[in-house]
mmCIF file of C-alpha atoms in Angstrom:
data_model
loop_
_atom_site.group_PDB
_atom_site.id
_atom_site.type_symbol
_atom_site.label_atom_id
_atom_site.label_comp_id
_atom_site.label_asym_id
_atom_site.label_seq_id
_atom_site.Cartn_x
_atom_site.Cartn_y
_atom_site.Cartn_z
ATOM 1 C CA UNK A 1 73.859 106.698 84.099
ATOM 2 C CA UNK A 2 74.497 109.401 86.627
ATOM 3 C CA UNK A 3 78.050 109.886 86.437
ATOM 4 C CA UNK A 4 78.539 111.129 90.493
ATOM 5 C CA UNK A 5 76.570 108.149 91.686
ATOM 6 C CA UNK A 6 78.912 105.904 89.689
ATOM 7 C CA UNK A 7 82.279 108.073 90.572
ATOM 8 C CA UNK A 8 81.092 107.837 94.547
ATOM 9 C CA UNK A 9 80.404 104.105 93.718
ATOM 10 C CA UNK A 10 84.131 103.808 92.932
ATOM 11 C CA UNK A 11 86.069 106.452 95.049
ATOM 12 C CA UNK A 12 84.229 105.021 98.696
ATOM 13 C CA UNK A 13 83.824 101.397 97.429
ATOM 14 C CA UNK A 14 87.167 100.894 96.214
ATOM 15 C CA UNK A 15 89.679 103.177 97.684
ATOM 16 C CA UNK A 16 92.194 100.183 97.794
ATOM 17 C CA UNK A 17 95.294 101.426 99.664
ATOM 18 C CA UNK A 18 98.566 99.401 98.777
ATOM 19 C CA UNK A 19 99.713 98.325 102.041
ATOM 20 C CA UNK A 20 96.681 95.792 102.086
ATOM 21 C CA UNK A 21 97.890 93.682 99.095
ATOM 22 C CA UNK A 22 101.547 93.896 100.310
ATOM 23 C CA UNK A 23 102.633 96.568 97.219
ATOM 24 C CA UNK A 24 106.419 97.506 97.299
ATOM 25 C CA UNK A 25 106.458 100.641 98.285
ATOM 26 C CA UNK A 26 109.941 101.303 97.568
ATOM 27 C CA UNK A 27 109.459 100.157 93.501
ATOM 28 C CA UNK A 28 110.391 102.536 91.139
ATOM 29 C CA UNK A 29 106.601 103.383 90.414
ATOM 30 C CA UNK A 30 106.174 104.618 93.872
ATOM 31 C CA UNK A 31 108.995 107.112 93.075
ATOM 32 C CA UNK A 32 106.936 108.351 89.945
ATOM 33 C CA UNK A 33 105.046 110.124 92.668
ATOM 34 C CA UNK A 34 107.830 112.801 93.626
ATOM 35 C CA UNK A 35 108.855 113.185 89.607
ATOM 36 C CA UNK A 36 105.228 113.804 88.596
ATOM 37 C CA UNK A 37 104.239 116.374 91.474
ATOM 38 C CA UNK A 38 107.440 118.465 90.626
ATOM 39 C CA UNK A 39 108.435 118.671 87.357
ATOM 40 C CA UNK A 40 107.273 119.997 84.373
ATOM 41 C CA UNK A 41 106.178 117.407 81.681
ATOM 42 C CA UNK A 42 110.080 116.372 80.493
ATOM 43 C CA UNK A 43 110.779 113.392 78.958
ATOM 44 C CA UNK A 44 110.801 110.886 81.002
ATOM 45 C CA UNK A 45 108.904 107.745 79.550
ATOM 46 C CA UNK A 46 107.881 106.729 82.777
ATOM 47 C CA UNK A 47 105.952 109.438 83.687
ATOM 48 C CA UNK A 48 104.084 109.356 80.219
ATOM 49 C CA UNK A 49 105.614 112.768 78.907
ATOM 50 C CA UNK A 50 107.212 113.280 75.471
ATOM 51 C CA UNK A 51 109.763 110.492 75.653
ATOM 52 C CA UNK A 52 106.620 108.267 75.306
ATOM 53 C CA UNK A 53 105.448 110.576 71.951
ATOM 54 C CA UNK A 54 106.768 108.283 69.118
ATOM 55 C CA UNK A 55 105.125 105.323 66.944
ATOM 56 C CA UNK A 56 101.424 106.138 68.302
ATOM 57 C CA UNK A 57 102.725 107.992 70.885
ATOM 58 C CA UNK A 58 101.156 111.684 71.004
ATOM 59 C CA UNK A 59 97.591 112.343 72.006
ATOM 60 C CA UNK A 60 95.637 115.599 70.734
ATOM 61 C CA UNK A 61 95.402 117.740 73.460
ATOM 62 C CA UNK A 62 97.482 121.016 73.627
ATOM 63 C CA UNK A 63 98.883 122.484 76.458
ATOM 64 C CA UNK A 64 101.091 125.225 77.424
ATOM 65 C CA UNK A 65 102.837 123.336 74.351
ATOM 66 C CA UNK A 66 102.742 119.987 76.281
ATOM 67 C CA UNK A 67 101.136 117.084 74.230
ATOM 68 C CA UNK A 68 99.017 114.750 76.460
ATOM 69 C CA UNK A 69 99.873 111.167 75.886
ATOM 70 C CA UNK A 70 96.847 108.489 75.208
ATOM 71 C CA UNK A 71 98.811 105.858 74.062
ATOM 72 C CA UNK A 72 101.706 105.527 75.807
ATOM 73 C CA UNK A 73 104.848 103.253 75.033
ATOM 74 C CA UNK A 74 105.296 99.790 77.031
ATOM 75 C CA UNK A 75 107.936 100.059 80.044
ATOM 76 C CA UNK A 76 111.352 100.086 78.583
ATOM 77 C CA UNK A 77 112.638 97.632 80.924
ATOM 78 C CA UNK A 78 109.588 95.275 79.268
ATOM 79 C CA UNK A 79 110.537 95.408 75.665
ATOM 80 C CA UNK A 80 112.403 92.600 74.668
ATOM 81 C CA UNK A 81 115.860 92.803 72.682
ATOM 82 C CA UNK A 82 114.905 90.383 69.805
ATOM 83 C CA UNK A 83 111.474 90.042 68.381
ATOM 84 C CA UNK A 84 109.094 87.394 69.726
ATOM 85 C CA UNK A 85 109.018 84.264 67.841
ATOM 86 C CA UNK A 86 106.469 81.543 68.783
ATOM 87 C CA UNK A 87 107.263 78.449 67.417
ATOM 88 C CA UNK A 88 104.381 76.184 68.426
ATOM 89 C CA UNK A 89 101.695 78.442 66.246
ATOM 90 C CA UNK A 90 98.210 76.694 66.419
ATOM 91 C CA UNK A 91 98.337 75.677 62.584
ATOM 92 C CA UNK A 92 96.342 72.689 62.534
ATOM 93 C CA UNK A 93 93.167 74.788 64.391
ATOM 94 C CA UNK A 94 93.429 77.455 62.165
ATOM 95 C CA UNK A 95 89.904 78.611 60.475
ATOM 96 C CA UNK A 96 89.618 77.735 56.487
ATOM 97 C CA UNK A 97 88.104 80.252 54.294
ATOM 98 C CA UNK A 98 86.130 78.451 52.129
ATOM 99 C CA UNK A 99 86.261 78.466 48.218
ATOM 100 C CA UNK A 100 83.375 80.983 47.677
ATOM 101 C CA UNK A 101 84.948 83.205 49.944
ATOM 102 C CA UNK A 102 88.224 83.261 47.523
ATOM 103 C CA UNK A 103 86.401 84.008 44.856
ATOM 104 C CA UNK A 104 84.421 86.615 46.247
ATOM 105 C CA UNK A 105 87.745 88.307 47.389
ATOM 106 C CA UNK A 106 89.116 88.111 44.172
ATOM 107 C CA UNK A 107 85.780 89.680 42.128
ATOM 108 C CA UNK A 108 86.174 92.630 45.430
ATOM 109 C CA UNK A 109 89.558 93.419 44.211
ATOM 110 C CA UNK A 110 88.414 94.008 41.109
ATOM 111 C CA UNK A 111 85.613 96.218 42.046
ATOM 112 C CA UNK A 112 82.672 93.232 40.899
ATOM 113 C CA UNK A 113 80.107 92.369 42.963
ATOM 114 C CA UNK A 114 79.058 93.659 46.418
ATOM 115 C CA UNK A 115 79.895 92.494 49.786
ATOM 116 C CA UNK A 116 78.036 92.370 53.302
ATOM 117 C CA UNK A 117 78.985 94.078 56.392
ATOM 118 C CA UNK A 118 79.901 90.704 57.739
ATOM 119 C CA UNK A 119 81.710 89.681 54.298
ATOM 120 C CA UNK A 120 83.986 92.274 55.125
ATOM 121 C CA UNK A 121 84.506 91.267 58.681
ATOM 122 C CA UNK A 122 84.984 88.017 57.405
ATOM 123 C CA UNK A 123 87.888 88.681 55.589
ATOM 124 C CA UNK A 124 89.331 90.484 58.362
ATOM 125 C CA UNK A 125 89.546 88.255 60.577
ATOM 126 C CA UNK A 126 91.333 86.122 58.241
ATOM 127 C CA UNK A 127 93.566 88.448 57.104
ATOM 128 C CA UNK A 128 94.271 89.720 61.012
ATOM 129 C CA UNK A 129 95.175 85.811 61.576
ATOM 130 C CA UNK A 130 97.302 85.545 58.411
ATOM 131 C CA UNK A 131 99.265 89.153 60.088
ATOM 132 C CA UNK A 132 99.152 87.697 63.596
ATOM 133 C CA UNK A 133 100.984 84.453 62.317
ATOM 134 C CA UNK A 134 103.227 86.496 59.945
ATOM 135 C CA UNK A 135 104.506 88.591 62.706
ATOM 136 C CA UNK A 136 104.881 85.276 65.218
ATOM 137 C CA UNK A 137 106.571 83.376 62.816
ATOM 138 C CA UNK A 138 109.840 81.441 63.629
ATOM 139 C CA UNK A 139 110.704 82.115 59.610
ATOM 140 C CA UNK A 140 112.890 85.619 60.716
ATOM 141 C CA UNK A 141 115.686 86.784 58.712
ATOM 142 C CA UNK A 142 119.067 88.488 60.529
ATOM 143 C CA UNK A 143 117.193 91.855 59.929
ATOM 144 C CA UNK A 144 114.410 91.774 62.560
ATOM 145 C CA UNK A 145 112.735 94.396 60.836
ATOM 146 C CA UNK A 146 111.898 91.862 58.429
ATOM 147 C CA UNK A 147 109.341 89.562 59.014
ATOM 148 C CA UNK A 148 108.191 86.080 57.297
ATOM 149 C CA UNK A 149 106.902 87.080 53.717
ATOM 150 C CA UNK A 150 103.178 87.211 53.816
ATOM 151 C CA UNK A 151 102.047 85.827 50.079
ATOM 152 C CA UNK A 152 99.197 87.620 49.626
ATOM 153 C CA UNK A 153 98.397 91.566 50.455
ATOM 154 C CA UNK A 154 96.779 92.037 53.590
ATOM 155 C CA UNK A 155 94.552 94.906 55.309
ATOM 156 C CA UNK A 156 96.217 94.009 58.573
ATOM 157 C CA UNK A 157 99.865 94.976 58.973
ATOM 158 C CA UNK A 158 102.571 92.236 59.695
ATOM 159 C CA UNK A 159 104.557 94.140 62.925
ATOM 160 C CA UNK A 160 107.877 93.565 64.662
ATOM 161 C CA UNK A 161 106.477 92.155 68.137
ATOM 162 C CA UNK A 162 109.301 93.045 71.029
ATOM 163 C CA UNK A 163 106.060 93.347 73.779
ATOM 164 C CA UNK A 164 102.355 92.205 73.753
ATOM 165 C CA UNK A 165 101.487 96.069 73.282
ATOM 166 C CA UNK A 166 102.638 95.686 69.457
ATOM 167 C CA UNK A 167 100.122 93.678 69.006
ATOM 168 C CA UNK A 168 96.799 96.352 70.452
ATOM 169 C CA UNK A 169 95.338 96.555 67.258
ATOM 170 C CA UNK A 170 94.412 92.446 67.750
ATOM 171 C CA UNK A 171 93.707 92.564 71.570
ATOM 172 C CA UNK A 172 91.813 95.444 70.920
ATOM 173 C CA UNK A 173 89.601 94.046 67.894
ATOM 174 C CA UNK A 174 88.892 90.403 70.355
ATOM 175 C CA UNK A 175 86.279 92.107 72.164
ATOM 176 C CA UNK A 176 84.362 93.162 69.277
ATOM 177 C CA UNK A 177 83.926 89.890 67.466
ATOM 178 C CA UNK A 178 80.177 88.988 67.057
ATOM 179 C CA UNK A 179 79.001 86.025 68.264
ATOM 180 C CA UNK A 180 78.575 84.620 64.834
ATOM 181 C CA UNK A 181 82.547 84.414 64.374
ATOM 182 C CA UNK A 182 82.718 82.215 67.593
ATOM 183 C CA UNK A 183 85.980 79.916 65.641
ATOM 184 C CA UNK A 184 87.544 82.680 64.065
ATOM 185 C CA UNK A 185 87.920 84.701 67.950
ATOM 186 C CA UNK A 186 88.920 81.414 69.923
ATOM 187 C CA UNK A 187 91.385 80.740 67.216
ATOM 188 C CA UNK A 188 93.106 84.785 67.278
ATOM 189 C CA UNK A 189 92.561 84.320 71.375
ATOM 190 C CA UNK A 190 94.696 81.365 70.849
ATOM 191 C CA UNK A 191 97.052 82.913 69.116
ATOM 192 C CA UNK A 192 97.455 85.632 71.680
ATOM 193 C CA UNK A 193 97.576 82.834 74.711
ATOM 194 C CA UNK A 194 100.926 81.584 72.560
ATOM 195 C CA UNK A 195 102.008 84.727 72.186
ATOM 196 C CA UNK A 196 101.731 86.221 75.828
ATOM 197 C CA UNK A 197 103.185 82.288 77.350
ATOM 198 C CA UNK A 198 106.125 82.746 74.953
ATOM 199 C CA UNK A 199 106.890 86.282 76.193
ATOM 200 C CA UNK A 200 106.137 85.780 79.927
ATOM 201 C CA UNK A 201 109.049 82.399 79.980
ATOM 202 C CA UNK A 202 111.217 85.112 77.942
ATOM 203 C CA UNK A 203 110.946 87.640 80.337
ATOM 204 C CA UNK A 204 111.454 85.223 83.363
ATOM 205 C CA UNK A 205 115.221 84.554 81.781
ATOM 206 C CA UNK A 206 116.048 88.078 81.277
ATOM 207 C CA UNK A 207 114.665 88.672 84.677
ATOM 208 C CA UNK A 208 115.884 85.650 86.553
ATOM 209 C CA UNK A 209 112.430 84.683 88.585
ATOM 210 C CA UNK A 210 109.050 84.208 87.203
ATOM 211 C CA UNK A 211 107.137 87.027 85.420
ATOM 212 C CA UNK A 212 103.527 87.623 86.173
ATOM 213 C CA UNK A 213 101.144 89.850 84.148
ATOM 214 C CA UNK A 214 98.848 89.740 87.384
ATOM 215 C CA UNK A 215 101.674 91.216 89.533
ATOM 216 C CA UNK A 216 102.602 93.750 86.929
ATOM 217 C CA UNK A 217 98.719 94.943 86.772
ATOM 218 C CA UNK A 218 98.278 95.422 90.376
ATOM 219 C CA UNK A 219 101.717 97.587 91.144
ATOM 220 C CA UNK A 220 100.599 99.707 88.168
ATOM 221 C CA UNK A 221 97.000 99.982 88.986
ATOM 222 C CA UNK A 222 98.427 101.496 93.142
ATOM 223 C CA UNK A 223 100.622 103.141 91.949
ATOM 224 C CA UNK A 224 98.365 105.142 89.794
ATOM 225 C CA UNK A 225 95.866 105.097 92.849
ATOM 226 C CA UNK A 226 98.380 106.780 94.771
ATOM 227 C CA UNK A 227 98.856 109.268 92.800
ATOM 228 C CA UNK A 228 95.323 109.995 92.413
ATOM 229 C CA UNK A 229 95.148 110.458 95.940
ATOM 230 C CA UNK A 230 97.277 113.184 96.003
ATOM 231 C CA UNK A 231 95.959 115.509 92.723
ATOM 232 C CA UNK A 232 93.674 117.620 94.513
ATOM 233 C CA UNK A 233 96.827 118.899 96.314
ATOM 234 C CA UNK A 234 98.331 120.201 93.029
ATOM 235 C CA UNK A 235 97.539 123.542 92.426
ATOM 236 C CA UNK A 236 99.743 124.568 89.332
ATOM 237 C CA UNK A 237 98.502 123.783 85.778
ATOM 238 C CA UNK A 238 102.077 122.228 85.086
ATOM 239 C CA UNK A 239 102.401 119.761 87.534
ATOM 240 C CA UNK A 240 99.046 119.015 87.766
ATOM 241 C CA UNK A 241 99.168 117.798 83.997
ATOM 242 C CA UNK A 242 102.328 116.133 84.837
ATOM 243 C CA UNK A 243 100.465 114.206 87.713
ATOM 244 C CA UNK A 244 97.309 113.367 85.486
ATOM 245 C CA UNK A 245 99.539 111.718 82.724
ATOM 246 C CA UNK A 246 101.490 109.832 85.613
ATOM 247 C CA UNK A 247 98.488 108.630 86.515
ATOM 248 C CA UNK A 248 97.007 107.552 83.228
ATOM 249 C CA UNK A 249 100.329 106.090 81.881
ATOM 250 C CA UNK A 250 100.026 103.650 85.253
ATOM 251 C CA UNK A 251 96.708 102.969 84.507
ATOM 252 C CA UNK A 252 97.098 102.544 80.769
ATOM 253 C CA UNK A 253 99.749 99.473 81.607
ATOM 254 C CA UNK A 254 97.377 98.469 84.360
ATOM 255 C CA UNK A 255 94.800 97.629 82.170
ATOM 256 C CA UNK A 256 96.845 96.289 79.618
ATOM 257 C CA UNK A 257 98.397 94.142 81.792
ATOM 258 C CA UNK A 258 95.655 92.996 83.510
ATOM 259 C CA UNK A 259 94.171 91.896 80.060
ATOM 260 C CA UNK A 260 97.170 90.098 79.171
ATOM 261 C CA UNK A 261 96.902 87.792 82.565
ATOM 262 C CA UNK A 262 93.359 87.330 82.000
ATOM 263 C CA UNK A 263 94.626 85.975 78.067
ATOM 264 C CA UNK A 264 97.636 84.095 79.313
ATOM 265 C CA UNK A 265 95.039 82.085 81.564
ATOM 266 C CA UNK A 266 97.299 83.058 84.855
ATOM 267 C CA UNK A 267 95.930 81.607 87.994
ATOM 268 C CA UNK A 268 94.648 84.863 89.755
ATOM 269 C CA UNK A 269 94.819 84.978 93.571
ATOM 270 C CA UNK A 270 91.200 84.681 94.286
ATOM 271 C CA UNK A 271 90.739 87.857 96.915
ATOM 272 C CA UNK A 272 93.168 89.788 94.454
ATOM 273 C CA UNK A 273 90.577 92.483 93.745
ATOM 274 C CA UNK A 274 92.065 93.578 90.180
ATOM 275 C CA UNK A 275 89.035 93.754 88.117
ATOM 276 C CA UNK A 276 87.295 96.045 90.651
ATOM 277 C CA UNK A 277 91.009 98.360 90.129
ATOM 278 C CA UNK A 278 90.682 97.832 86.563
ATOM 279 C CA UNK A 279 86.924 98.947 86.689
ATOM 280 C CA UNK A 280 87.822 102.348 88.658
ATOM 281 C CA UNK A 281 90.971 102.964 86.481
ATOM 282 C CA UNK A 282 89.094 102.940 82.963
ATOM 283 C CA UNK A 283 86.480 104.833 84.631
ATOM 284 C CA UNK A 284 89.125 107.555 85.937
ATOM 285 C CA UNK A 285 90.294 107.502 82.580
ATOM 286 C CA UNK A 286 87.498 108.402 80.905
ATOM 287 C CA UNK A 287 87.385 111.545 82.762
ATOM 288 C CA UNK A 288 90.470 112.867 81.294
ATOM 289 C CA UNK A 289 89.596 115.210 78.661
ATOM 290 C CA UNK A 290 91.627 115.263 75.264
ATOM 291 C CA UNK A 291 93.211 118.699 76.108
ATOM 292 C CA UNK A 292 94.892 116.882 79.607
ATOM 293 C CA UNK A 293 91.772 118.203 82.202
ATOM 294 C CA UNK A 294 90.546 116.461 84.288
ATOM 295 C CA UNK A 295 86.620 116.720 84.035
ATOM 296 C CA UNK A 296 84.021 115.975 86.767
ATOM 297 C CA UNK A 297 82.295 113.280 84.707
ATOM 298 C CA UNK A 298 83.646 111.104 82.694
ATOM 299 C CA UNK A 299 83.071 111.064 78.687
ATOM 300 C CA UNK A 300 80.643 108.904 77.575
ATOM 301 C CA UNK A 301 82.645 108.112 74.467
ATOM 302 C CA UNK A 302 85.651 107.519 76.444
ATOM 303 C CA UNK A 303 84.161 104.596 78.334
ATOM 304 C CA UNK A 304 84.166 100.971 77.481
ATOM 305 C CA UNK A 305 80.547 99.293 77.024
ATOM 306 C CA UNK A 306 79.365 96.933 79.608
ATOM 307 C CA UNK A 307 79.647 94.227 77.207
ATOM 308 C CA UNK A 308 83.160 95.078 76.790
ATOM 309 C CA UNK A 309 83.319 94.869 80.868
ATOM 310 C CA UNK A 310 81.625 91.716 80.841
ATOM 311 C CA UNK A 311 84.312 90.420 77.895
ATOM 312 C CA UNK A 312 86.621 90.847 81.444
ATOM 313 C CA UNK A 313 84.586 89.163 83.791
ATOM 314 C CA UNK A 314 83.563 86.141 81.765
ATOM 315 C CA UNK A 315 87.551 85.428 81.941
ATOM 316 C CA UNK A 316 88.401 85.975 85.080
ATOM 317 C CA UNK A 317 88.222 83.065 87.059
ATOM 318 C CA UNK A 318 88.591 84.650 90.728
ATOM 319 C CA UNK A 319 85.535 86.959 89.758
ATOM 320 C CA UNK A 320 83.557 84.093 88.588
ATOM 321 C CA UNK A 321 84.096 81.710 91.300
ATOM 322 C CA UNK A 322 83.831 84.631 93.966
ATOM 323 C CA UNK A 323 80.089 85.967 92.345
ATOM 324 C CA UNK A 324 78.797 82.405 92.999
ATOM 325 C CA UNK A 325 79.249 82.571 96.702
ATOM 326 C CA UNK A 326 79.345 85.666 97.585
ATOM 327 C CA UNK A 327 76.115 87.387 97.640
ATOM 328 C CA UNK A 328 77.992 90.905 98.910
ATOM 329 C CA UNK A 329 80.273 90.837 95.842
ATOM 330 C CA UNK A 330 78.017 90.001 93.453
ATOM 331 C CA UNK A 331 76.113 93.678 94.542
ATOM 332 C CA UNK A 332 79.566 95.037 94.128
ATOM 333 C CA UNK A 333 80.427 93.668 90.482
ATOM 334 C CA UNK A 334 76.769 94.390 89.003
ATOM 335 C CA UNK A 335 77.549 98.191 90.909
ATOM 336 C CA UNK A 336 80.737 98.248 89.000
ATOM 337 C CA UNK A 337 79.055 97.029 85.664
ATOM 338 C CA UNK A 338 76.390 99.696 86.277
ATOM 339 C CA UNK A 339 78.743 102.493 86.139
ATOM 340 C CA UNK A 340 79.410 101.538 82.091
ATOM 341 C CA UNK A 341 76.887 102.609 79.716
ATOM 342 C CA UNK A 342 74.930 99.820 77.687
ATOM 343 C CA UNK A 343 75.795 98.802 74.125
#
């Protein structure tokens, strides 16, 4: 894949400008703008810089002492107060693990017998389901670092869930999931369609109107265009690395949240464009380099797979329904698919 026919693809296909999908321009992302062309990598979480360093926080890259951020932190003003507790958990769909399976487990553990690749994957999944539930469960004591007891030792931690994001390690794994664990995925995708519905009516009362994960994506995803717009006018190292981790910290919770309303089954406006956004942002992404450069092509390591791409596009609705009808846009989403290497 020639990486400058698929960056033109993006940058004169899709150079959405705000003002067409009504984006507040006065938010407080906007203002990230005038904070990330000026200043020099503090630590303000917002702009991605070392307040956001922390449990998974700091990337590898060095420079001028400044630690580029992959993985930043949710939005403070997203995490909630209290853990999440879902009390309707999907017990009665939940996956058995059959007898032989047990006992298999239990020879593993003592080092008898051998297992397949899919044995292991197998397990877990069951064991990321058994965590998943664990860290969901209603059963909380008054310390809300403690969770319900889990009765047998897992490979998948049990986490304190205050935003969707403490859970990446299961929205990052659903993708992945062969074909041949088709009940085991729709039952952990069910359990992350609880999970996101119980946090989106929580943060509707703390906010006092409704919350949308669809909203969310698209102010992060402009304002992160925005500031893309304007990097080729930064000229010093500092600020420009300032500006490129403003950037991917907008895109990081673009993405994120974009996944989230594709999970939580939210009823997309159908012209709202966000998996094209979402297509450019990962691919803008990928051209960050782990020392916090911005390259001219984007790392082929650093890019999803088009199956992964297609794991988006089989679940949103407004894409589907659009690629039926419209023979332009269909050109435009197998473009956009084009740009991702093949698994």
């Amino acid at each position: 894949m020639p990486g400058t026919c698929a960056a033109a693809f993006f940058c004169s296909r899709y150079p959405l400008y705000p003002k067409r999908m009504g984006y507040r321009c006065g938010g407080a992302r906007v203002r990230m703008m005038s904070v990330a062309a000026s200043s020099m990598l503090g630590g303000n979480r917002g702009m991605g810089g070392m307040g956001d360093a922390g449990h998974g926080g700091a990337g590898r890259g060095v420079v001028t002492g400044k630690y580029f951020n992959f993985k930043p932190l949710p939005p403070p003003a997203d995490i909630l107060g209290n853990p999440l507790v879902v009390s309707n958990l999907p017990t009665h769909k939940l996956p058995k693990e059959t007898f032989g399976s047990r006992v298999k487990r239990f020879l593993a553990r003592m080092n008898l017998g051998s297992q397949s690749a899919e044995t292991r994957l197998r397990w877990k999944l069951y064991d990321t389901i058994q965590a998943t539930m664990a860290s969901l469960s209603p059963a909380v004591t008054l310390v809300a670092e403690k969770r319900a007891p889990v009765k047998k030792k897992l490979s998948v931690p049990v986490v304190v869930v205050r935003h969707p994001y403490h859970l990446r390690h299961v929205f990052e794994m659903l993708p992945n999931i062969p074909d041949g664990f088709a009940a085991e995925r729709r039952f952990i995708e069910l359990l992350m369609t609880r999970a996101l519905k119980r946090y989106g009516e929580q943060m509707a009362l703390i906010k006092g109107s409704a919350f949308s994960f669809e909203n969310e994506a698209r102010e992060y995803f402009f304002a992160g265009f925005k500031l893309e717009k304007q990097i080729k006018k930064v000229n010093s190292p500092d600020e420009k690395f300032a500006a490129l981790q403003a950037i991917y910290t907008n895109y990081f919770h673009g993405r994120n949240y974009y996944y989230f309303a594709l999970l939580r089954r939210e009823r997309l406006a159908p012209d709202n464009k966000l998996f094209m956004l979402f297509a450019r942002a990962v691919y803008f992404m990928a051209r960050i380099d782990w020392n916090g450069e911005l390259l001219e092509k984007p790392n082929p390591r650093a890019l999803p797979s088009r199956n992964d791409m297609l794991f988006f596009v089989e679940r949103d609705k407004s894409v589907v329904t659009r690629y039926r009808t419209d023979q332009d846009f269909q050109r435009q989403v197998k473009a956009a698919l084009e740009a991702f290497p093949a698994s």
